[in-house]
PDB file of C-alpha atoms in Angstrom:
ATOM      1  CA  MET A   1      -1.824 -16.450  20.396  1.00  0.00           C
ATOM      2  CA  ALA A   2      -1.498 -15.617  17.628  1.00  0.00           C
ATOM      3  CA  LYS A   3       1.755 -14.316  15.326  1.00  0.00           C
ATOM      4  CA  CYS A   4       1.978 -11.322  14.576  1.00  0.00           C
ATOM      5  CA  PRO A   5       0.693 -11.497  10.826  1.00  0.00           C
ATOM      6  CA  CYS A   6       3.382  -8.396   9.566  1.00  0.00           C
ATOM      7  CA  GLY A   7       6.556 -11.672   9.352  1.00  0.00           C
ATOM      8  CA  SER A   8       8.504 -11.161  12.499  1.00  0.00           C
ATOM      9  CA  ASP A   9       7.139 -14.476  14.145  1.00  0.00           C
ATOM     10  CA  LEU A  10       6.490 -13.019  17.705  1.00  0.00           C
ATOM     11  CA  GLU A  11       3.258 -12.882  18.324  1.00  0.00           C
ATOM     12  CA  PHE A  12       0.812  -9.998  18.103  1.00  0.00           C
ATOM     13  CA  SER A  13       0.765  -9.257  21.599  1.00  0.00           C
ATOM     14  CA  ALA A  14       4.706  -9.318  21.434  1.00  0.00           C
ATOM     15  CA  CYS A  15       5.678  -6.694  18.380  1.00  0.00           C
ATOM     16  CA  CYS A  16       3.114  -4.739  16.202  1.00  0.00           C
ATOM     17  CA  GLU A  17       0.322  -5.026  18.846  1.00  0.00           C
ATOM     18  CA  PRO A  18       1.295  -2.481  21.552  1.00  0.00           C
ATOM     19  CA  ILE A  19       3.062  -0.444  19.152  1.00  0.00           C
ATOM     20  CA  ILE A  20      -0.567  -0.057  17.050  1.00  0.00           C
ATOM     21  CA  ALA A  21      -1.587   0.801  20.638  1.00  0.00           C
ATOM     22  CA  GLY A  22      -0.065   3.531  21.365  1.00  0.00           C
ATOM     23  CA  LYS A  23       1.551   1.834  24.706  1.00  0.00           C
ATOM     24  CA  THR A  24       5.237   2.274  22.876  1.00  0.00           C
ATOM     25  CA  PRO A  25       6.094   3.923  19.447  1.00  0.00           C
ATOM     26  CA  ALA A  26       7.650   2.596  17.373  1.00  0.00           C
ATOM     27  CA  PRO A  27      11.026   2.172  17.480  1.00  0.00           C
ATOM     28  CA  THR A  28      12.346   2.076  13.987  1.00  0.00           C
ATOM     29  CA  ALA A  29      11.102   3.201   9.760  1.00  0.00           C
ATOM     30  CA  GLU A  30      10.957  -0.048   9.463  1.00  0.00           C
ATOM     31  CA  ALA A  31       8.879  -1.314  13.046  1.00  0.00           C
ATOM     32  CA  LEU A  32       6.613   1.025  12.363  1.00  0.00           C
ATOM     33  CA  MET A  33       5.587  -0.138   8.228  1.00  0.00           C
ATOM     34  CA  ARG A  34       5.210  -3.408   9.475  1.00  0.00           C
ATOM     35  CA  SER A  35       3.188  -1.970  12.265  1.00  0.00           C
ATOM     36  CA  ARG A  36       1.113  -0.142   9.236  1.00  0.00           C
ATOM     37  CA  TYR A  37       0.471  -3.807   7.426  1.00  0.00           C
ATOM     38  CA  ALA A  38      -0.815  -5.797  10.872  1.00  0.00           C
ATOM     39  CA  ALA A  39      -3.060  -2.841  11.533  1.00  0.00           C
ATOM     40  CA  HIS A  40      -4.712  -3.293   7.449  1.00  0.00           C
ATOM     41  CA  ALA A  41      -4.415  -7.212   8.481  1.00  0.00           C
ATOM     42  CA  THR A  42      -6.098  -7.166  12.053  1.00  0.00           C
ATOM     43  CA  GLY A  43      -8.483  -3.817  10.812  1.00  0.00           C
ATOM     44  CA  PHE A  44      -7.697  -0.953  13.715  1.00  0.00           C
ATOM     45  CA  TYR A  45      -8.197   1.535  10.798  1.00  0.00           C
ATOM     46  CA  GLU A  46      -7.898   4.446  13.028  1.00  0.00           C
ATOM     47  CA  TYR A  47      -4.056   4.063  13.586  1.00  0.00           C
ATOM     48  CA  LEU A  48      -3.358   3.471   9.877  1.00  0.00           C
ATOM     49  CA  GLY A  49      -4.019   7.924  10.170  1.00  0.00           C
ATOM     50  CA  THR A  50      -2.603   7.972  12.837  1.00  0.00           C
ATOM     51  CA  SER A  51       0.537   6.777  11.996  1.00  0.00           C
ATOM     52  CA  MET A  52       0.708   9.636   8.919  1.00  0.00           C
ATOM     53  CA  HIS A  53       2.244  12.839   8.874  1.00  0.00           C
ATOM     54  CA  PRO A  54      -0.599  15.274  10.229  1.00  0.00           C
ATOM     55  CA  ASP A  55       1.483  17.829   7.223  1.00  0.00           C
ATOM     56  CA  MET A  56       0.387  14.363   4.737  1.00  0.00           C
ATOM     57  CA  ARG A  57      -3.397  13.971   6.202  1.00  0.00           C
ATOM     58  CA  GLY A  58      -4.755  15.561   4.733  1.00  0.00           C
ATOM     59  CA  ASP A  59      -9.082  14.701   3.234  1.00  0.00           C
ATOM     60  CA  LEU A  60      -7.518  11.531   4.703  1.00  0.00           C
ATOM     61  CA  SER A  61     -10.878   8.959   5.854  1.00  0.00           C
ATOM     62  CA  VAL A  62     -10.324   6.450   7.745  1.00  0.00           C
ATOM     63  CA  ASP A  63     -14.359   4.993   6.720  1.00  0.00           C
ATOM     64  CA  GLU A  64     -12.359   4.774   2.903  1.00  0.00           C
ATOM     65  CA  ILE A  65      -9.375   3.027   3.730  1.00  0.00           C
ATOM     66  CA  LYS A  66     -11.349   0.571   5.661  1.00  0.00           C
ATOM     67  CA  GLU A  67     -13.937  -0.344   2.216  1.00  0.00           C
ATOM     68  CA  TRP A  68     -10.604  -0.696   0.858  1.00  0.00           C
ATOM     69  CA  SER A  69      -8.794  -2.305   3.514  1.00  0.00           C
ATOM     70  CA  GLU A  70     -11.724  -4.430   4.181  1.00  0.00           C
ATOM     71  CA  LYS A  71     -12.073  -6.344   0.615  1.00  0.00           C
ATOM     72  CA  ILE A  72      -8.931  -7.566   1.380  1.00  0.00           C
ATOM     73  CA  THR A  73      -7.332 -11.269   2.885  1.00  0.00           C
ATOM     74  CA  TRP A  74      -3.450 -10.038   3.331  1.00  0.00           C
ATOM     75  CA  THR A  75      -1.385 -12.433   3.458  1.00  0.00           C
ATOM     76  CA  GLY A  76       2.504 -10.977   3.635  1.00  0.00           C
ATOM     77  CA  LEU A  77       4.683  -8.238   4.663  1.00  0.00           C
ATOM     78  CA  GLU A  78       7.854  -9.176   2.815  1.00  0.00           C
ATOM     79  CA  ILE A  79      10.555  -5.999   3.807  1.00  0.00           C
ATOM     80  CA  ILE A  80      12.928  -5.776   0.781  1.00  0.00           C
ATOM     81  CA  ASP A  81      15.424  -3.182   1.560  1.00  0.00           C
ATOM     82  CA  THR A  82      15.902  -0.283   3.669  1.00  0.00           C
ATOM     83  CA  LYS A  83      17.709   3.110   4.243  1.00  0.00           C
ATOM     84  CA  ASP A  84      18.133   4.838   7.708  1.00  0.00           C
ATOM     85  CA  GLY A  85      14.668   4.499   9.409  1.00  0.00           C
ATOM     86  CA  GLY A  86      16.976   4.198  12.884  1.00  0.00           C
ATOM     87  CA  GLU A  87      16.461   4.628  16.681  1.00  0.00           C
ATOM     88  CA  ASN A  88      18.789   7.103  16.089  1.00  0.00           C
ATOM     89  CA  ASP A  89      17.688   8.629  12.906  1.00  0.00           C
ATOM     90  CA  GLU A  90      15.448  11.629  11.734  1.00  0.00           C
ATOM     91  CA  ILE A  91      14.639  10.306   8.313  1.00  0.00           C
ATOM     92  CA  GLY A  92      14.495   6.429   7.155  1.00  0.00           C
ATOM     93  CA  GLU A  93      12.623   4.558   4.121  1.00  0.00           C
ATOM     94  CA  VAL A  94      11.160   1.022   3.349  1.00  0.00           C
ATOM     95  CA  GLU A  95      10.808  -0.571   0.254  1.00  0.00           C
ATOM     96  CA  PHE A  96       8.529  -3.817   0.659  1.00  0.00           C
ATOM     97  CA  VAL A  97       6.207  -6.086  -0.832  1.00  0.00           C
ATOM     98  CA  ALA A  98       2.532  -6.854   0.544  1.00  0.00           C
ATOM     99  CA  ASN A  99       1.010 -10.126   0.119  1.00  0.00           C
ATOM    100  CA  TYR A 100      -2.659 -10.567  -0.431  1.00  0.00           C
ATOM    101  CA  LYS A 101      -6.006 -11.352  -1.849  1.00  0.00           C
ATOM    102  CA  LEU A 102      -8.683  -9.573  -3.772  1.00  0.00           C
ATOM    103  CA  GLY A 103     -11.655 -11.289  -4.780  1.00  0.00           C
ATOM    104  CA  GLY A 104      -9.454 -14.892  -4.714  1.00  0.00           C
ATOM    105  CA  VAL A 105      -7.085 -13.728  -6.808  1.00  0.00           C
ATOM    106  CA  PRO A 106      -3.750 -12.795  -5.161  1.00  0.00           C
ATOM    107  CA  GLN A 107      -2.366  -9.103  -5.726  1.00  0.00           C
ATOM    108  CA  GLN A 108       0.339  -8.082  -4.607  1.00  0.00           C
ATOM    109  CA  LEU A 109       1.636  -4.183  -3.785  1.00  0.00           C
ATOM    110  CA  HIS A 110       6.090  -2.775  -3.898  1.00  0.00           C
ATOM    111  CA  GLU A 111       6.310   0.191  -2.848  1.00  0.00           C
ATOM    112  CA  HIS A 112       9.220   2.440  -1.881  1.00  0.00           C
ATOM    113  CA  SER A 113       8.429   4.061   0.861  1.00  0.00           C
ATOM    114  CA  PHE A 114       8.896   7.508   3.327  1.00  0.00           C
ATOM    115  CA  PHE A 115       8.333   8.280   7.114  1.00  0.00           C
ATOM    116  CA  ARG A 116      10.399  11.593   9.254  1.00  0.00           C
ATOM    117  CA  LYS A 117      10.007  10.784  12.911  1.00  0.00           C
ATOM    118  CA  GLU A 118       9.540  13.462  15.440  1.00  0.00           C
ATOM    119  CA  GLY A 119      10.204  14.190  19.139  1.00  0.00           C
ATOM    120  CA  ASN A 120       9.734   9.409  19.791  1.00  0.00           C
ATOM    121  CA  ASP A 121       7.274   9.008  16.860  1.00  0.00           C
ATOM    122  CA  TRP A 122       7.750   7.576  13.494  1.00  0.00           C
ATOM    123  CA  TYR A 123       5.525   8.915  10.260  1.00  0.00           C
ATOM    124  CA  TYR A 124       5.105   7.562   6.652  1.00  0.00           C
ATOM    125  CA  VAL A 125       5.176   9.652   5.201  1.00  0.00           C
ATOM    126  CA  GLU A 126       4.527   9.111   1.774  1.00  0.00           C
ATOM    127  CA  GLY A 127       5.045   5.720  -0.501  1.00  0.00           C
ATOM    128  CA  MET A 128       5.726   5.397  -4.738  1.00  0.00           C
ATOM    129  CA  VAL A 129       4.212   2.416  -5.603  1.00  0.00           C
ATOM    130  CA  GLN A 130       6.932  -0.123  -7.548  1.00  0.00           C
ATOM    131  CA  ASN A 131       5.581  -1.864 -11.478  1.00  0.00           C
ATOM    132  CA  HIS A 132       2.709   0.136 -12.303  1.00  0.00           C
ATOM    133  CA  ASP A 133       3.515   1.953 -15.468  1.00  0.00           C
ATOM    134  CA  THR A 134       0.820   3.467 -16.338  1.00  0.00           C
ATOM    135  CA  TYR A 135       0.105   2.423 -20.575  1.00  0.00           C
ATOM    136  CA  ARG A 136      -0.798   5.410 -22.645  1.00  0.00           C
ATOM    137  CA  ARG A 137      -2.120   4.774 -25.908  1.00  0.00           C
ATOM    138  CA  GLU A 138       0.110   5.633 -28.877  1.00  0.00           C
ATOM    139  CA  THR A 139      -3.824   6.257 -30.469  1.00  0.00           C
ATOM    140  CA  PRO A 140      -7.293   6.902 -29.421  1.00  0.00           C
ATOM    141  CA  LYS A 141      -9.206   3.295 -28.426  1.00  0.00           C
ATOM    142  CA  VAL A 142     -11.381   2.849 -30.952  1.00  0.00           C
ATOM    143  CA  GLY A 143     -14.868   2.191 -30.064  1.00  0.00           C
ATOM    144  CA  ARG A 144     -16.689  -1.691 -30.448  1.00  0.00           C
ATOM    145  CA  ASN A 145     -19.839   0.794 -32.069  1.00  0.00           C
ATOM    146  CA  GLU A 146     -16.991   3.385 -34.685  1.00  0.00           C
ATOM    147  CA  PRO A 147     -15.929   2.396 -37.906  1.00  0.00           C
ATOM    148  CA  CYS A 148     -12.960   0.922 -38.255  1.00  0.00           C
ATOM    149  CA  PRO A 149      -9.950   2.847 -38.676  1.00  0.00           C
ATOM    150  CA  CYS A 150      -8.884   0.614 -41.849  1.00  0.00           C
ATOM    151  CA  GLY A 151     -11.490   2.104 -43.228  1.00  0.00           C
ATOM    152  CA  SER A 152     -13.729  -1.069 -44.288  1.00  0.00           C
ATOM    153  CA  GLY A 153     -17.076   0.588 -43.509  1.00  0.00           C
ATOM    154  CA  LYS A 154     -17.534  -2.079 -40.902  1.00  0.00           C
ATOM    155  CA  LYS A 155     -18.270  -1.156 -37.665  1.00  0.00           C
ATOM    156  CA  TYR A 156     -14.879  -1.884 -35.811  1.00  0.00           C
ATOM    157  CA  LYS A 157     -17.118  -5.112 -33.634  1.00  0.00           C
ATOM    158  CA  LYS A 158     -17.679  -6.291 -37.067  1.00  0.00           C
ATOM    159  CA  CYS A 159     -13.470  -5.784 -38.459  1.00  0.00           C
ATOM    160  CA  CYS A 160     -10.514  -5.557 -37.265  1.00  0.00           C
ATOM    161  CA  GLY A 161     -11.732  -5.587 -32.882  1.00  0.00           C
ATOM    162  CA  LYS A 162     -13.284  -9.599 -34.112  1.00  0.00           C
ATOM    163  CA  ASN A 163     -12.311 -11.347 -31.806  1.00  0.00           C
TER     164      ASN A 163
END
């Protein structure tokens, strides 16, 4: 028997597998989040679509999810915080860090996710990736073969862009 990849210390068959297989609904937003991580780690990509709220699926491609996820080695899940998302709630939030390796390089996905419960089923609605601020340049990027902006008359790569 294998431990569940979600980090619960339970066997996969007693933790996320019944949720992923549709045998039992996720009782909480956190349980759904854990099962979605486990689905990535174990290759149950269809579940990632069915566990997303129908209003948010849009043109979701299971093949694209599979292509992306298969390039990754999932190495651990850490739940940072939860807000609501209990068995008697209708909405919930889960902040987590999913650890993985891409090309052998350790990476982290830090996300604040939002969930909605309809009937007995929790759904992933959306997530906001944390700590990934977009870099905006103050000035246009200078190409290697363009004139150096310092005014020397040399190409950028032979002047200020020289390493």
